[in-house]
Short mmCIF file of C-alpha atoms in Angstrom, two decimals:
data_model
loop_
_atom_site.label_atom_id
_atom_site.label_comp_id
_atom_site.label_asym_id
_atom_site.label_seq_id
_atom_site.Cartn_x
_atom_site.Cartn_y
_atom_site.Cartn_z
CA UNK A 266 221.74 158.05 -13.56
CA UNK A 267 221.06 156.06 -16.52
CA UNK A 268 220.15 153.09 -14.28
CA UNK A 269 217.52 155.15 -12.14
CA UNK A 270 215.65 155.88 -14.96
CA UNK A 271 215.17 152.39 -16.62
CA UNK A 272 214.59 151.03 -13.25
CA UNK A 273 211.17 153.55 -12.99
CA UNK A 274 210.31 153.44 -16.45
CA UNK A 275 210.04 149.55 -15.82
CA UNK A 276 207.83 150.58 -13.00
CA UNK A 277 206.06 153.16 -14.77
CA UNK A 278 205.09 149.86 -16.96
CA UNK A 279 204.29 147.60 -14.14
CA UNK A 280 201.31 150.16 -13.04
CA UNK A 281 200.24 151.23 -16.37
CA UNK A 282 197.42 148.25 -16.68
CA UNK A 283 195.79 149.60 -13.64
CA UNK A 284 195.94 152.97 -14.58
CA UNK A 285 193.64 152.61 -18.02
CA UNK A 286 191.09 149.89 -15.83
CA UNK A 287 192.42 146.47 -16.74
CA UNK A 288 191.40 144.11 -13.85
CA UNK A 289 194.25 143.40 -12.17
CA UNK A 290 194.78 139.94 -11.35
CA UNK A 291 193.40 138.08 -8.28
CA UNK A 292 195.67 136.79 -5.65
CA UNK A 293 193.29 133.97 -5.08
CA UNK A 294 190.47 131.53 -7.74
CA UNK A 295 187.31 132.60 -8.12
CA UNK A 296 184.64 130.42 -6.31
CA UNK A 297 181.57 129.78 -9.07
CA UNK A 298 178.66 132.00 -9.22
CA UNK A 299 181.09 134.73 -7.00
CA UNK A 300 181.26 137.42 -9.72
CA UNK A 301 177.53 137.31 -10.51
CA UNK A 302 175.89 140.76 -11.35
CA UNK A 303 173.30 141.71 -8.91
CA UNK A 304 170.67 144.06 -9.64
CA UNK A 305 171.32 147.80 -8.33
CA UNK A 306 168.09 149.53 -8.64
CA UNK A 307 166.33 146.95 -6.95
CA UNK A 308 162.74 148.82 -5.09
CA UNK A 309 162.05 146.80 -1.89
CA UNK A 310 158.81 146.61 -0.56
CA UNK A 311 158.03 147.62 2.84
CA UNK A 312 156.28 144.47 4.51
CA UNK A 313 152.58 144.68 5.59
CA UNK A 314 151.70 143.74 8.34
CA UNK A 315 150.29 139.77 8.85
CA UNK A 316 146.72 139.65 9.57
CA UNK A 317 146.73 138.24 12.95
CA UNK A 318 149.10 141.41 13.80
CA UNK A 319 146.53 143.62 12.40
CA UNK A 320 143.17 141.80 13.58
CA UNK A 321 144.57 142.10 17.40
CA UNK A 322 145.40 145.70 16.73
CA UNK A 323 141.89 146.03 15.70
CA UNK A 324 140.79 143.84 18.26
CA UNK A 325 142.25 145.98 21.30
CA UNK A 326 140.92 149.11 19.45
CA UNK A 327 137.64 147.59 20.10
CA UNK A 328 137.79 146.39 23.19
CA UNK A 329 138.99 149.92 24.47
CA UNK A 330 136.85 150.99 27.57
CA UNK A 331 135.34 154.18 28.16
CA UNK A 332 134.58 153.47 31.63
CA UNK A 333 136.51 153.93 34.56
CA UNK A 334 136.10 153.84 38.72
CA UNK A 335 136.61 157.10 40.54
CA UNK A 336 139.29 156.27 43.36
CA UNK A 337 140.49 158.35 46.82
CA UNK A 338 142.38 161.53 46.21
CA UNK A 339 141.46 161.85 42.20
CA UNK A 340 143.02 159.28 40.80
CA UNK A 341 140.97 156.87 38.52
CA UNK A 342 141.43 153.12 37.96
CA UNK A 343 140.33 151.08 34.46
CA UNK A 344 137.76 148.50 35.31
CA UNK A 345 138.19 144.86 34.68
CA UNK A 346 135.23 142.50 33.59
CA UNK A 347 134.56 141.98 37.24
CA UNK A 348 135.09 144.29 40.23
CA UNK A 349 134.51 143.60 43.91
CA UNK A 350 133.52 146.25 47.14
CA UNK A 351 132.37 145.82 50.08
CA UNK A 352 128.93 146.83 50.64
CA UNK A 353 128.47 150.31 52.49
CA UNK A 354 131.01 151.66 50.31
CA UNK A 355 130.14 154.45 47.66
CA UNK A 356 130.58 154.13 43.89
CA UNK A 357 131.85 156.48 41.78
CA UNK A 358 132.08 156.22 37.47
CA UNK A 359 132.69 157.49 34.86
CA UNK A 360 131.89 157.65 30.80
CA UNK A 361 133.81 159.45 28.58
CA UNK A 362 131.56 161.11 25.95
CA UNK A 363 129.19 164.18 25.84
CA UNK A 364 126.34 161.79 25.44
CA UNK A 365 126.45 158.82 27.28
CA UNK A 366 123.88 156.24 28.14
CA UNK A 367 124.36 153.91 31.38
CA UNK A 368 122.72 150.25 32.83
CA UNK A 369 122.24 148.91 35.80
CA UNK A 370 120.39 147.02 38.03
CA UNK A 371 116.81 147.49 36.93
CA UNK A 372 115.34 147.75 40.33
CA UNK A 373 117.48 151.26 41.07
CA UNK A 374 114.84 152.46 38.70
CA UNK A 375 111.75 150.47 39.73
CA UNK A 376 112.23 152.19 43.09
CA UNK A 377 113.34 155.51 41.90
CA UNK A 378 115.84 154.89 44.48
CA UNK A 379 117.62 158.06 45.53
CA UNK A 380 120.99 156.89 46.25
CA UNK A 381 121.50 156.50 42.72
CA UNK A 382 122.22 159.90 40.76
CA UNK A 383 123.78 160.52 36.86
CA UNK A 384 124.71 163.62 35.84
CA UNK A 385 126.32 164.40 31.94
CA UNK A 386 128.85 167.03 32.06
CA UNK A 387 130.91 168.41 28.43
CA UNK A 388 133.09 165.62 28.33
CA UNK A 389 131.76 162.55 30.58
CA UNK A 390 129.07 161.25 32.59
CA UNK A 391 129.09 160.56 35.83
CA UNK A 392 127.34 158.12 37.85
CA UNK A 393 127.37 157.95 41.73
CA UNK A 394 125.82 155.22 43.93
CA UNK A 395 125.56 156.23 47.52
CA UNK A 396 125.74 153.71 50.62
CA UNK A 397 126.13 150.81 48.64
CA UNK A 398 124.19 147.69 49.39
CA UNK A 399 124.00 143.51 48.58
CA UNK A 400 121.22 144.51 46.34
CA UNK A 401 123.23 146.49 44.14
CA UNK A 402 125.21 143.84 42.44
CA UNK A 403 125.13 143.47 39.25
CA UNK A 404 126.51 144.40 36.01
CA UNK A 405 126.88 148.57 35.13
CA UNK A 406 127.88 149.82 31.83
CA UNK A 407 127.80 152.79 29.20
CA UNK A 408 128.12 153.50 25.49
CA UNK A 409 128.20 156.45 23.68
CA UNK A 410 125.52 157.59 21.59
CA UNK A 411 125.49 159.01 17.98
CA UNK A 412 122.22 160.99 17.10
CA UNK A 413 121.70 162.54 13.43
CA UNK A 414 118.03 165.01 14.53
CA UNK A 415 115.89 162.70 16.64
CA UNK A 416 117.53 158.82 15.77
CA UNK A 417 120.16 158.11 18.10
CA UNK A 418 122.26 154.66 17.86
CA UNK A 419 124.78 152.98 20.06
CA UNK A 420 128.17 153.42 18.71
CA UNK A 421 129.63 150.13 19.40
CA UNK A 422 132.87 151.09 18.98
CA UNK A 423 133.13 153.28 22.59
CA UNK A 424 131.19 151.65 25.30
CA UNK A 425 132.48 150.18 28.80
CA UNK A 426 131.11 147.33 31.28
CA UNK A 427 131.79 145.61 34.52
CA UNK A 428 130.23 143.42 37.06
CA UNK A 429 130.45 144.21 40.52
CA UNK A 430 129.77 142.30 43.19
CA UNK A 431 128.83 144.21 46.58
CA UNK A 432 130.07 141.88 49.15
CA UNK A 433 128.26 141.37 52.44
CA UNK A 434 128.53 137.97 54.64
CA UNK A 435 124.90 138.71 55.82
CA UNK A 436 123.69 138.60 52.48
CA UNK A 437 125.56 135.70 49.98
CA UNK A 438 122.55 135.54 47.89
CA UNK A 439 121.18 139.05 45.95
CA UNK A 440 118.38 140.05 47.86
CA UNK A 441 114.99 139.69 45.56
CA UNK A 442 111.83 141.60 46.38
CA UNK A 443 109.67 138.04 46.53
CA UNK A 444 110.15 134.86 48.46
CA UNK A 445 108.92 132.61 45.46
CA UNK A 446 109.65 132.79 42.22
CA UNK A 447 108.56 130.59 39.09
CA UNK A 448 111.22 129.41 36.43
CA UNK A 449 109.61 128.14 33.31
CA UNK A 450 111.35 125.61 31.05
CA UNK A 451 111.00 125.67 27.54
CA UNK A 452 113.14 122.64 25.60
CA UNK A 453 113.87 125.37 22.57
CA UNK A 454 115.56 127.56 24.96
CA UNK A 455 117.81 128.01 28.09
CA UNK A 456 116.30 128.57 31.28
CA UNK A 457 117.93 130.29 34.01
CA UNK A 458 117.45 130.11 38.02
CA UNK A 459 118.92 133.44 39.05
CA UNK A 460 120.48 132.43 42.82
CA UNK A 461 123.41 135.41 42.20
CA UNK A 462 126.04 135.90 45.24
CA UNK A 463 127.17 138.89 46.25
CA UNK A 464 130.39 136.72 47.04
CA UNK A 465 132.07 135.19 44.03
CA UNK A 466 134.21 133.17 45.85
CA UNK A 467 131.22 131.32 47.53
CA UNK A 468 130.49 128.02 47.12
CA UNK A 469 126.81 127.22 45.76
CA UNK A 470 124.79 124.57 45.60
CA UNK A 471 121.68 123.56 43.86
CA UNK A 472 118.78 121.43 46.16
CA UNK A 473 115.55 119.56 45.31
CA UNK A 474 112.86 120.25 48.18
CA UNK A 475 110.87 116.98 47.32
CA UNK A 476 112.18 114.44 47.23
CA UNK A 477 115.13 115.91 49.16
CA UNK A 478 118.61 115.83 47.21
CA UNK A 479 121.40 117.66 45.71
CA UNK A 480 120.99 118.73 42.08
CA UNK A 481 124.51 117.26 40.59
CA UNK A 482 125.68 120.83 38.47
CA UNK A 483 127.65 119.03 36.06
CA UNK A 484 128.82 121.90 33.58
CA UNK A 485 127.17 120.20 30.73
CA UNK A 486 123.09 120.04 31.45
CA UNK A 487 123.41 122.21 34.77
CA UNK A 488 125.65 125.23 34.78
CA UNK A 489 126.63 127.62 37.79
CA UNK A 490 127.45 131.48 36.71
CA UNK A 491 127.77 133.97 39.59
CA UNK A 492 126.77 136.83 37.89
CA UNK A 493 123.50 134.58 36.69
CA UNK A 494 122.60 131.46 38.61
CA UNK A 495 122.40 128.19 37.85
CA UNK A 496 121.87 127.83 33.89
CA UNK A 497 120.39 124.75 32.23
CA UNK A 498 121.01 125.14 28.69
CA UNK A 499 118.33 122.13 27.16
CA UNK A 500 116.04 121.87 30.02
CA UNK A 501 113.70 118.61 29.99
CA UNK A 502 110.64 117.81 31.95
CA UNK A 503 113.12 115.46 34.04
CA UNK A 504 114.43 119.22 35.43
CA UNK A 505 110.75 120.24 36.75
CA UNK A 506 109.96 120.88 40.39
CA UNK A 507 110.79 122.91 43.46
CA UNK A 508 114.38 124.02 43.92
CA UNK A 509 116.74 126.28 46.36
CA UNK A 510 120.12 127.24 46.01
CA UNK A 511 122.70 126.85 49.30
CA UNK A 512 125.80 129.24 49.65
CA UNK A 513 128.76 128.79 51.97
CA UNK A 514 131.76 131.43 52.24
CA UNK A 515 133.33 131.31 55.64
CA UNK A 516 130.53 130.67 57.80
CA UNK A 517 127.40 129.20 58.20
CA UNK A 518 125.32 128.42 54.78
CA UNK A 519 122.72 130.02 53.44
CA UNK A 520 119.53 129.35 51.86
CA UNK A 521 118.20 131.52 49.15
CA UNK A 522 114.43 132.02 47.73
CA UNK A 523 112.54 128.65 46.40
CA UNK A 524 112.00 128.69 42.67
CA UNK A 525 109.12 126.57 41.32
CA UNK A 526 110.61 125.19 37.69
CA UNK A 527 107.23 124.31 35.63
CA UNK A 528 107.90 122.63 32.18
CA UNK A 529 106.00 123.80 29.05
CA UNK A 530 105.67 122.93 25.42
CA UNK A 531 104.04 125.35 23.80
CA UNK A 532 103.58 125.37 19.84
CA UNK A 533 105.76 127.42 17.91
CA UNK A 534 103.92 130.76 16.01
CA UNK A 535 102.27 133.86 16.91
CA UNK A 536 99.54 133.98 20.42
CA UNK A 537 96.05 133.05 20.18
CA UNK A 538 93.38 135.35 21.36
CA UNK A 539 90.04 135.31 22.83
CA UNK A 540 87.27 137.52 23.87
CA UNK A 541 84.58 136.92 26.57
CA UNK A 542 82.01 139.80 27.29
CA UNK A 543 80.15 140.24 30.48
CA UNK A 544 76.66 140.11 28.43
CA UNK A 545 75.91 139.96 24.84
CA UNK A 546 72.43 142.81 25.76
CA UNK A 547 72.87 146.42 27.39
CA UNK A 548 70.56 149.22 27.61
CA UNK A 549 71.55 152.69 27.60
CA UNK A 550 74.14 153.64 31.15
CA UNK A 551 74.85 149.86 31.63
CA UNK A 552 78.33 148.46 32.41
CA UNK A 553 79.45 146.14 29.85
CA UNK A 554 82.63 143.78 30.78
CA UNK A 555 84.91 142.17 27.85
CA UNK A 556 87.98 140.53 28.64
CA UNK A 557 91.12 139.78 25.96
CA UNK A 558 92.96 137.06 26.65
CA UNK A 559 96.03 135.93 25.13
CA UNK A 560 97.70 132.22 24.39
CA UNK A 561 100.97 132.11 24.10
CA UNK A 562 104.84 131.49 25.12
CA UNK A 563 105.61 132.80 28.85
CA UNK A 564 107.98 135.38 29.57
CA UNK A 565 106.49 137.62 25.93
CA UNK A 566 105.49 140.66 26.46
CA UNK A 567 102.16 141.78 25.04
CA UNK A 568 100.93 144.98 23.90
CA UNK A 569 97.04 145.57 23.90
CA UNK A 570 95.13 147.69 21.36
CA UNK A 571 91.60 148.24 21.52
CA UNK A 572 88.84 149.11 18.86
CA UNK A 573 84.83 149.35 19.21
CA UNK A 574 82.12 151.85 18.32
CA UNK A 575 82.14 155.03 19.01
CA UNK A 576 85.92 155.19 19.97
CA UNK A 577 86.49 158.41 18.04
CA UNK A 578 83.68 159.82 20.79
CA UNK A 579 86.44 159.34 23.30
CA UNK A 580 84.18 157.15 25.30
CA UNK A 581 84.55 156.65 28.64
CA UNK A 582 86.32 153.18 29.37
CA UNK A 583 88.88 151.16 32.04
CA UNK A 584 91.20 148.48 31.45
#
């Protein structure tokens, strides 16, 4: 009996050092630096986001479309930059927003043609081109508007475009209501020969009537864009003369309009104007002629305002 109780109070002994928190020792050396303190109450940071991460997110915010193509059976389909139909087929968009504005081809409007109809319901616009033909390609968008009383703006932010070419093997080049067209060149600006296809697959071609040649379209001095024409983006007098575009896409080619390309200088500033009158003496009930002409850069557009005696009369005139 004696013996079991020295043998635990020995044990009783062994433990005590643990028992009041005295390390106990280590069954292997410590490596250096292993019993460093770290902190506890450390506060992490959460990480932002990088930049690039951020500017794409705001990027693809942008570039969000609010148009979209009407397909068969209700279901709708986001449009790329680019879209393809045959021609004959119907066309069906539309633009989110309760006020919407839409472009397209400017000679839908010209014409007043009435295959073309728009209508703004609560939340979209719709826009519906009927019997679709070659002449129709070209690009169609919308934006949204924001108006504060009678100032509206485009809000950049929600707006939606596409190209679309209306195919038709009859037609490779976009009909134009002329058969002659003048291109001026101006060496301060590009100048732009509008052969468009209907085809964007085609293959086209640029031709000098006199002397008789292909124009070399290098990508540098001469461009080709299908949804423009041929682009020259320094034009020189060298470029001057009358020109044609060819187009081949699985058949026989095709020869579009003949554009005449006349090069001008003209001096940088504001137009010139002069007046010419029929005749410097009138008596009373005589018709008197004067004539405004204006000197300036092609392709301006210029807005006429007269003034002479007797204006506030509301006398009776013609221009």
């Amino acid at each position: 009996m004696r013996l079991w109780v020295l043998l635990s109070l020995l044990l009783l002994q062994e433990a005590l050092p643990h028992v009041i928190g005295q390390p106990a020792k280590s069954k292997r050396p410590k490596e250096p630096g292993e019993n460093k303190i770290k902190p506890v109450n450390k506060k992490v940071k959460p990480k932002n986001p990088k930049m690039k991460e951020r500017e794409s997110v705001d990027s693809s915010l942008k570039s969000q479309s609010i148009l979209t193509q009407v397909m068969d059976k209700g279901h709708f389909q986001k449009l790329a930059a680019t879209l393809s139909l045959a021609a004959g087929q119907s066309l069906e968009l539309r633009c989110k927003g309760s006020n919407v504005t839409w472009s397209y081809p400017s000679y839908l409007d010209t014409f007043k043609d009435s295959r073309l109809s728009i209508k703004q319901l609560d939340r979209y616009s719709q826009l519906v081109l009927a019997n679709s033909t070659a002449a129709d390609t070209g690009e169609y968008s919308c934006w949204l508007q924001l108006c504060s009383g009678n100032k509206c703006r485009k809000d950049e932010t929600k707006t939606g475009s596409t190209y679309i070419f209306f195919t038709d093997k009859e037609e490779l080049f976009v009909p134009t209501p002329s058969y002659f067209e003048i291109v001026y060149l101006n060496p301060d600006k590009p100048a732009v020969i509008p052969c468009r296809v209907t085809t964007p697959s085609a293959k086209v071609t640029l031709h000098r009537e006199f002397p008789a040649e292909e124009i070399e379209t290098d990508g540098t001095d001469i461009i080709y864009d299908a949804k423009k024409g041929f682009v020259f983006p320094h034009p020189t007098s060298d470029h001057k003369g009358i020109v044609y575009c060819k187009a081949e896409s699985q058949g026989a080619p095709q020869i579009s309009i003949k554009y005449h390309l006349l090069y001008v200088e003209v001096p940088k500033g504001p137009p010139s104007t002069t007046m010419a009158v029929s005749s410097s003496r009138a008596s009373l009930g005589d018709r008197v002629r004067v004539v405004c002409a204006v000197l300036g850069e092609p392709d301006v557009e210029v807005n006429f305002r007269w003034q002479y005696p007797g204006q506030e009369l509301v006398m009776p005139t013609t221009s």
